[in-house]
Structure formats: C-alpha cells, structure tokens
mmCIF file of C-alpha atoms in Angstrom:
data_model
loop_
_atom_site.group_PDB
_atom_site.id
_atom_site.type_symbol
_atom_site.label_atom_id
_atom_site.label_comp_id
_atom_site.label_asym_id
_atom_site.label_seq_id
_atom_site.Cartn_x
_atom_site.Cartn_y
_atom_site.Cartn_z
ATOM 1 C CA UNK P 1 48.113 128.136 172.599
ATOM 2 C CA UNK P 2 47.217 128.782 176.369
ATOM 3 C CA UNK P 3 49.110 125.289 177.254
ATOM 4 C CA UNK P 4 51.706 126.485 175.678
ATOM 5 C CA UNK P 5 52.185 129.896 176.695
ATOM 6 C CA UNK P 6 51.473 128.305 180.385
ATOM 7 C CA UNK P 7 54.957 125.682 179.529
ATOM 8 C CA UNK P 8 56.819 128.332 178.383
ATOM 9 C CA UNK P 9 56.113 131.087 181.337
ATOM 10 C CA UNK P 10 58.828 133.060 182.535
ATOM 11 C CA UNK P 11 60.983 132.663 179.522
ATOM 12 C CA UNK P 12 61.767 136.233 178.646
ATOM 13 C CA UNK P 13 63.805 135.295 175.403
ATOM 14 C CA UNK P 14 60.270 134.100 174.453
ATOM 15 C CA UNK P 15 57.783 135.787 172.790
ATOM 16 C CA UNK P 16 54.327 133.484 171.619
ATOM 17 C CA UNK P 17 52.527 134.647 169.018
ATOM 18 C CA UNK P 18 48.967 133.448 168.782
ATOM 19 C CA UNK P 19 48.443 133.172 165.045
ATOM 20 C CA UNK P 20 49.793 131.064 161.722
ATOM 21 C CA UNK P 21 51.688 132.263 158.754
ATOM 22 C CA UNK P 22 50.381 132.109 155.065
ATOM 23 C CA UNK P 23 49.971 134.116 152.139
ATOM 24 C CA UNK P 24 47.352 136.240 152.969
ATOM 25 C CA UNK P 25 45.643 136.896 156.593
ATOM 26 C CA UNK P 26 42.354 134.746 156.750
ATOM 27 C CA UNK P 27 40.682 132.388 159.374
ATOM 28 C CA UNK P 28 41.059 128.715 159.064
ATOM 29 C CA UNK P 29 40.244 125.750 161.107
ATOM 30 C CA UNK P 30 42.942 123.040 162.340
ATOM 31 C CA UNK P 31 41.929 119.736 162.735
ATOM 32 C CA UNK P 32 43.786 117.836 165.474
ATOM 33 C CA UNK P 33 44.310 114.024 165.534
ATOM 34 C CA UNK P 34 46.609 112.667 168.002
ATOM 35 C CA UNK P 35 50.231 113.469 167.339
ATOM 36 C CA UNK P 36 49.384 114.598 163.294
ATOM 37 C CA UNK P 37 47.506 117.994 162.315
ATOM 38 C CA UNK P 38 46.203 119.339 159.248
ATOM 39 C CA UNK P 39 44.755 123.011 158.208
ATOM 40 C CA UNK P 40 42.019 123.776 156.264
ATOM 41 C CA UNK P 41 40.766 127.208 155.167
ATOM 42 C CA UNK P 42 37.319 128.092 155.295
ATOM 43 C CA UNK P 43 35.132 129.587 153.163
ATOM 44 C CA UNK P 44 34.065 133.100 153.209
ATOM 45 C CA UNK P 45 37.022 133.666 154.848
ATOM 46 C CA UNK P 46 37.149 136.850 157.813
ATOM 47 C CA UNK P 47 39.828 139.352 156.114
ATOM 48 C CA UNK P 48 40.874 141.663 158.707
ATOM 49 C CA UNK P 49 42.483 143.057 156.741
ATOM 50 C CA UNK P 50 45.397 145.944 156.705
ATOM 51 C CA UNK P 51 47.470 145.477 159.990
ATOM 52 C CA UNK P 52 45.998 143.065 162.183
ATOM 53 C CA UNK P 53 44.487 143.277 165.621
ATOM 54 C CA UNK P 54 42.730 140.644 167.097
ATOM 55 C CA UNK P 55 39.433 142.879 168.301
ATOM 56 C CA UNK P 56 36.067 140.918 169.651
ATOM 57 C CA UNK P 57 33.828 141.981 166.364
ATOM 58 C CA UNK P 58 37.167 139.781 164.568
ATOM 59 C CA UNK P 59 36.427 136.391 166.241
ATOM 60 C CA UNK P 60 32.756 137.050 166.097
ATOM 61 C CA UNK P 61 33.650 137.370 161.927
ATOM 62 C CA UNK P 62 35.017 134.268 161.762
ATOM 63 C CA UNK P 63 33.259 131.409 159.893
ATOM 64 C CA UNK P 64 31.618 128.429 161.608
ATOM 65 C CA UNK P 65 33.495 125.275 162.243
ATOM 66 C CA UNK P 66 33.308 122.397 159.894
ATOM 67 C CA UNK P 67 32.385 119.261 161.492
ATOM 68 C CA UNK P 68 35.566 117.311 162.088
ATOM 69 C CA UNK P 69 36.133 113.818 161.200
ATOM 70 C CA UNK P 70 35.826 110.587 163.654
ATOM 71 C CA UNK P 71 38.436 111.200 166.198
ATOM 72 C CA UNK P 72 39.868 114.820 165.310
ATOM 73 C CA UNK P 73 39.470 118.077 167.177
ATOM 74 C CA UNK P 74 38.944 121.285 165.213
ATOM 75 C CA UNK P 75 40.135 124.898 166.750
ATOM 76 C CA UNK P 76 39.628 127.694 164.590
ATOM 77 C CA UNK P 77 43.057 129.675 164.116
ATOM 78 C CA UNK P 78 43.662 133.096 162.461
ATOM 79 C CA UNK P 79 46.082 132.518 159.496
ATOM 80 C CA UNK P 80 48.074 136.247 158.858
ATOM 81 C CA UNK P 81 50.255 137.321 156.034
ATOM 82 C CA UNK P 82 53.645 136.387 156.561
ATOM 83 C CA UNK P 83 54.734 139.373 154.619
ATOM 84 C CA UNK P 84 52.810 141.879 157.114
ATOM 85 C CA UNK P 85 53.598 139.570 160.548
ATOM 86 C CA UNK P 86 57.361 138.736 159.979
ATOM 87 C CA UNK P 87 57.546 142.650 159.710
ATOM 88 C CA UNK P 88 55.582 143.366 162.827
ATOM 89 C CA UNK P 89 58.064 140.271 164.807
ATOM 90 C CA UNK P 90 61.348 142.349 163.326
ATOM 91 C CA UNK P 91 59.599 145.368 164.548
ATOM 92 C CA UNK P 92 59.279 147.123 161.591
ATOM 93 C CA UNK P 93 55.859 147.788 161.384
ATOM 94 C CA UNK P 94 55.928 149.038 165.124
ATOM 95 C CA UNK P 95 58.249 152.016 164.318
ATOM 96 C CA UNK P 96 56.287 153.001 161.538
ATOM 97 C CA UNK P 97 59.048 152.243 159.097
ATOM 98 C CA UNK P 98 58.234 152.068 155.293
ATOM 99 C CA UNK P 99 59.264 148.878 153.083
ATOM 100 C CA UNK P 100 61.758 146.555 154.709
ATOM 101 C CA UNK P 101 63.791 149.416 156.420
ATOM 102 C CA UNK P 102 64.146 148.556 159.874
ATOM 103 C CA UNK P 103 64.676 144.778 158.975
ATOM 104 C CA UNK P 104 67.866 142.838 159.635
ATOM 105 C CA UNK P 105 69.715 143.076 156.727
ATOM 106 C CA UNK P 106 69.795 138.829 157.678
ATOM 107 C CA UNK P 107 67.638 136.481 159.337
ATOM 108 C CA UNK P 108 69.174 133.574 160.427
ATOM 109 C CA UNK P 109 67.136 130.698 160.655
ATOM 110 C CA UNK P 110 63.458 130.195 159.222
ATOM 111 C CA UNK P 111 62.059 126.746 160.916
ATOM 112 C CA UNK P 112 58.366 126.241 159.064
ATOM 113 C CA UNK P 113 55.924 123.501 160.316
ATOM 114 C CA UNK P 114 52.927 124.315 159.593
ATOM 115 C CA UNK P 115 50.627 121.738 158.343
ATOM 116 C CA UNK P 116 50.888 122.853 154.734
ATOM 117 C CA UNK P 117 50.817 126.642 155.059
ATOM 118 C CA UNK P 118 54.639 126.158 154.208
ATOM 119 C CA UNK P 119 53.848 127.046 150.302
ATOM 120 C CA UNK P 120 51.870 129.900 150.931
ATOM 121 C CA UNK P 121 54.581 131.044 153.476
ATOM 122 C CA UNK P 122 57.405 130.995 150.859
ATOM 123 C CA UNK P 123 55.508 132.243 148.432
ATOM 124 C CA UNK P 124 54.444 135.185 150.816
ATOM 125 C CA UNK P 125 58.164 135.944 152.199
ATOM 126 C CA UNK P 126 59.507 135.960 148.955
ATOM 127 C CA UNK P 127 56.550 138.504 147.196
ATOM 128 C CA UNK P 128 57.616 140.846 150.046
ATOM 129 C CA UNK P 129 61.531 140.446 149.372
ATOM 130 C CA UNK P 130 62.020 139.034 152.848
ATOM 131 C CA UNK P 131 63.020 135.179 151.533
ATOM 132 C CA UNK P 132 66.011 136.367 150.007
ATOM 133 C CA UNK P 133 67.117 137.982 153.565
ATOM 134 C CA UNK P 134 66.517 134.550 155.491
ATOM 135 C CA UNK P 135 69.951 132.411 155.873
ATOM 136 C CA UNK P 136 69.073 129.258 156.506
ATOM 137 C CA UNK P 137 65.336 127.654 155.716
ATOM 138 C CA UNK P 138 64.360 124.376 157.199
ATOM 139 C CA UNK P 139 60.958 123.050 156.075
ATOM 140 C CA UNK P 140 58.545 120.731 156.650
ATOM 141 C CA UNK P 141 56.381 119.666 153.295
ATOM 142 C CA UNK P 142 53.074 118.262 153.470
ATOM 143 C CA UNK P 143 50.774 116.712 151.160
ATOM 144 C CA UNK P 144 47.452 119.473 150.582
ATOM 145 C CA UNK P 145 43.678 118.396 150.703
ATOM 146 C CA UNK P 146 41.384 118.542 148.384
ATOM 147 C CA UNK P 147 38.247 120.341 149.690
ATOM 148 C CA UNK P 148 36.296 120.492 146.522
ATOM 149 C CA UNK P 149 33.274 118.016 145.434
ATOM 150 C CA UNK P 150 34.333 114.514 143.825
ATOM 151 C CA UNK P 151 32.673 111.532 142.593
ATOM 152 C CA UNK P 152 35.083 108.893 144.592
ATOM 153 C CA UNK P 153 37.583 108.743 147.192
ATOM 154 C CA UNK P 154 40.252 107.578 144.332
ATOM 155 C CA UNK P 155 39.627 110.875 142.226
ATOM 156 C CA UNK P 156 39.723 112.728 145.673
ATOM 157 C CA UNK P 157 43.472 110.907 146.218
ATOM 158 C CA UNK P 158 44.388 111.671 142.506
ATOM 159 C CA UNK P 159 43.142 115.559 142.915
ATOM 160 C CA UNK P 160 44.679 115.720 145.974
ATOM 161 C CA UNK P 161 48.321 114.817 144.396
ATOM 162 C CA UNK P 162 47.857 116.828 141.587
ATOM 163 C CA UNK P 163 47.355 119.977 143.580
ATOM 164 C CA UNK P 164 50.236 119.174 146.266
ATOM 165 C CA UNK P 165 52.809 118.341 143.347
ATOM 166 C CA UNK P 166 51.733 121.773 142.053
ATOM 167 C CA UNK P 167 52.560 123.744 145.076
ATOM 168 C CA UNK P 168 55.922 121.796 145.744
ATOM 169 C CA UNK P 169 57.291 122.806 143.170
ATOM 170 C CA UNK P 170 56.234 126.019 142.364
ATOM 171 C CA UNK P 171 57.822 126.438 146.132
ATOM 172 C CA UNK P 172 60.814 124.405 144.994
ATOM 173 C CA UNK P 173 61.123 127.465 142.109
ATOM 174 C CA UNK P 174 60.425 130.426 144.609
ATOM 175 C CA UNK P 175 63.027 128.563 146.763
ATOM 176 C CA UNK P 176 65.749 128.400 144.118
ATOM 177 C CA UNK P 177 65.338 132.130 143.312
ATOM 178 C CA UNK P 178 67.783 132.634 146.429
ATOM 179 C CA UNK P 179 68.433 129.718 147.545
ATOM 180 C CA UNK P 180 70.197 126.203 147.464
ATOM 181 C CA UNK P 181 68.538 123.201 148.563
ATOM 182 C CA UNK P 182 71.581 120.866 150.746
ATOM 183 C CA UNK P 183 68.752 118.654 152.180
ATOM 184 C CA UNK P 184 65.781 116.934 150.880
ATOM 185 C CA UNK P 185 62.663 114.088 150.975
ATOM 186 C CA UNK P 186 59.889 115.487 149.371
ATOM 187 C CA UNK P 187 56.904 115.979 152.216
ATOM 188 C CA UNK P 188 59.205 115.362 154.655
ATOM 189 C CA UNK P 189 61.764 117.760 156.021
ATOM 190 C CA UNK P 190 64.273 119.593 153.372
ATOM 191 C CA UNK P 191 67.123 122.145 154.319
ATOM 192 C CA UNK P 192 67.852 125.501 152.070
ATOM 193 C CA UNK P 193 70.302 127.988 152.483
ATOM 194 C CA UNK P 194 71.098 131.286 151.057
ATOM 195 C CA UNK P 195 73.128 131.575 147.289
ATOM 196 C CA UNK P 196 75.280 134.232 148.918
ATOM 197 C CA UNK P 197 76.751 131.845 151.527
ATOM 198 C CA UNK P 198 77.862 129.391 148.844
ATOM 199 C CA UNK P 199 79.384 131.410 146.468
#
C-alpha cells in the first residue's frame, strides 16, 4: 500500500483506501508470489466490528501470520464489509444517512480483483441492495483454497474444486438477479451489466 500511495501522489482524483472488500470485515493474510497473489482468512478472525476504524488495539487484535510457502511473502490485510465500505466511499455513512439514501441512484463501473474475495464481494453488495445499483461489473474469478486437513494433495485438489465450483456459481446466481453476463471464461475475467440497460 505505501508504494502505492507513494506512485500515485499528487493525484487528487485519487483516493487509496488501505483495506479489501468481502462479505464481512475480518483480518486475513495475503500471500505474495511474484506477479500472482492469493488470500487466505485466518482463524479467530479480529471483528472490528460496527463501522470501522483502524485504531492501534485493532492491529494488535489481529491474528498471527501463517508461515508462508517457499518463495511467497505474507502481509496481513484487513478484509471490510463491502456492504458497510462501499457506503462509507459514496459517502453515505459520513453524513449519517440511513439505508442507501445518499447513494447514487447508479454506479457505473465495479472492477473486482481480488484474489478470490470476488464471491464474497457480490454476495455482500447484493445482501445490501447495492449490486443491483452498479452498471457495469467486470470480474476477475479465481479458483478458492482449501485450508482444512486432508489425507493427500489429490483430495486437497478435488476439495479445492468442489468448493470454488460452489461459490462460482452461487455468484453466477446472485449475478443474474440483476444482471446479464456479455463476457465470460470461468476464473478468468467475465463482464456483467445491468438488466435495465438491455431491456
């Protein structure tokens, strides 16, 4: 984040926001390995709950670091609701407004990369009623981990599949609630815009 926000000084159409998007606001670690990335959460997770500051006693919260594989980096990265933080962006939440008052009635563009978050994204934008407001979504979709116990790498692979498969498509469902897909390769990049601007 700080090489970033040092590339991108004196931009003032630019506003950096140190955090990720998901479901629900929790800590998670991102594992860096050259060019790719992956997240993972971990376990307790720090809730901070209610709308989020980033105090001292938060980072001290957070859980410890899993060991990263041969060649990866880890950085520990706070995950928020995308529900609560695209409201606080709009600036909604600043003014103290209740619900989605305050919101565009449209958002243009939503442009998700994110490692995998991108199912707990949609499924957090569209809980809060703010999918159906978004235009245009283009989206990256990744294959998921599977962080629990297994007896061989092949069942890890197979587990792996089973619960990425799962989350496609109950995003590809969420999606289609509002939405048309006009471009796809699964866990690659697909392109989704609004039902109201086709009919």
């Amino acid at each position: 984040f700080r090489s970033l926000r040092e590339a991108r000084a004196g931009i003032p159409e630019l506003t950096l926001h140190n955090f990720g998007l998901g479901s629900r606001t929790r800590w998670a670690s991102l594992f860096l390995s050259g060019t790719a990335s992956r997240t993972l959460d971990r376990e307790p997770t720090a809730l901070l709950g209610g709308h989020v500051e980033l105090p001292a006693e938060a980072a001290s919260a957070a859980p410890p670091p899993q060991p990263a594989q041969s060649g990866e980096q880890e950085e520990r990265v706070l995950i928020r609701a995308a529900s609560e933080a695209v409201l606080e962006v709009l600036g909604a939440a600043r003014r103290g407004e209740p619900g989605l008052v305050g919101v565009p009635p449209s958002i243009e563009l939503l442009h998700v990369n994110c490692e995998g978050c991108e199912y707990d994204v949609v499924e957090g934008l569209r809980n809060s009623g703010l999918l159906a407001r978004v235009e245009q979504v283009q989206i990256a979709t990744h294959l998921l981990d599977h962080t629990g116990p297994t007896a061989t790498f092949q069942e890890a692979v197979e587990l792996a599949l089973q619960v990425s498969v799962h989350r496609y498509c109950e995003m590809h469902r969420l999606l289609s609630e509002t939405h048309v897909r006009v471009f796809g390769l699964p866990w690659v990049w697909e392109r989704w815009s609004r039902r109201a601007a086709w009919q």
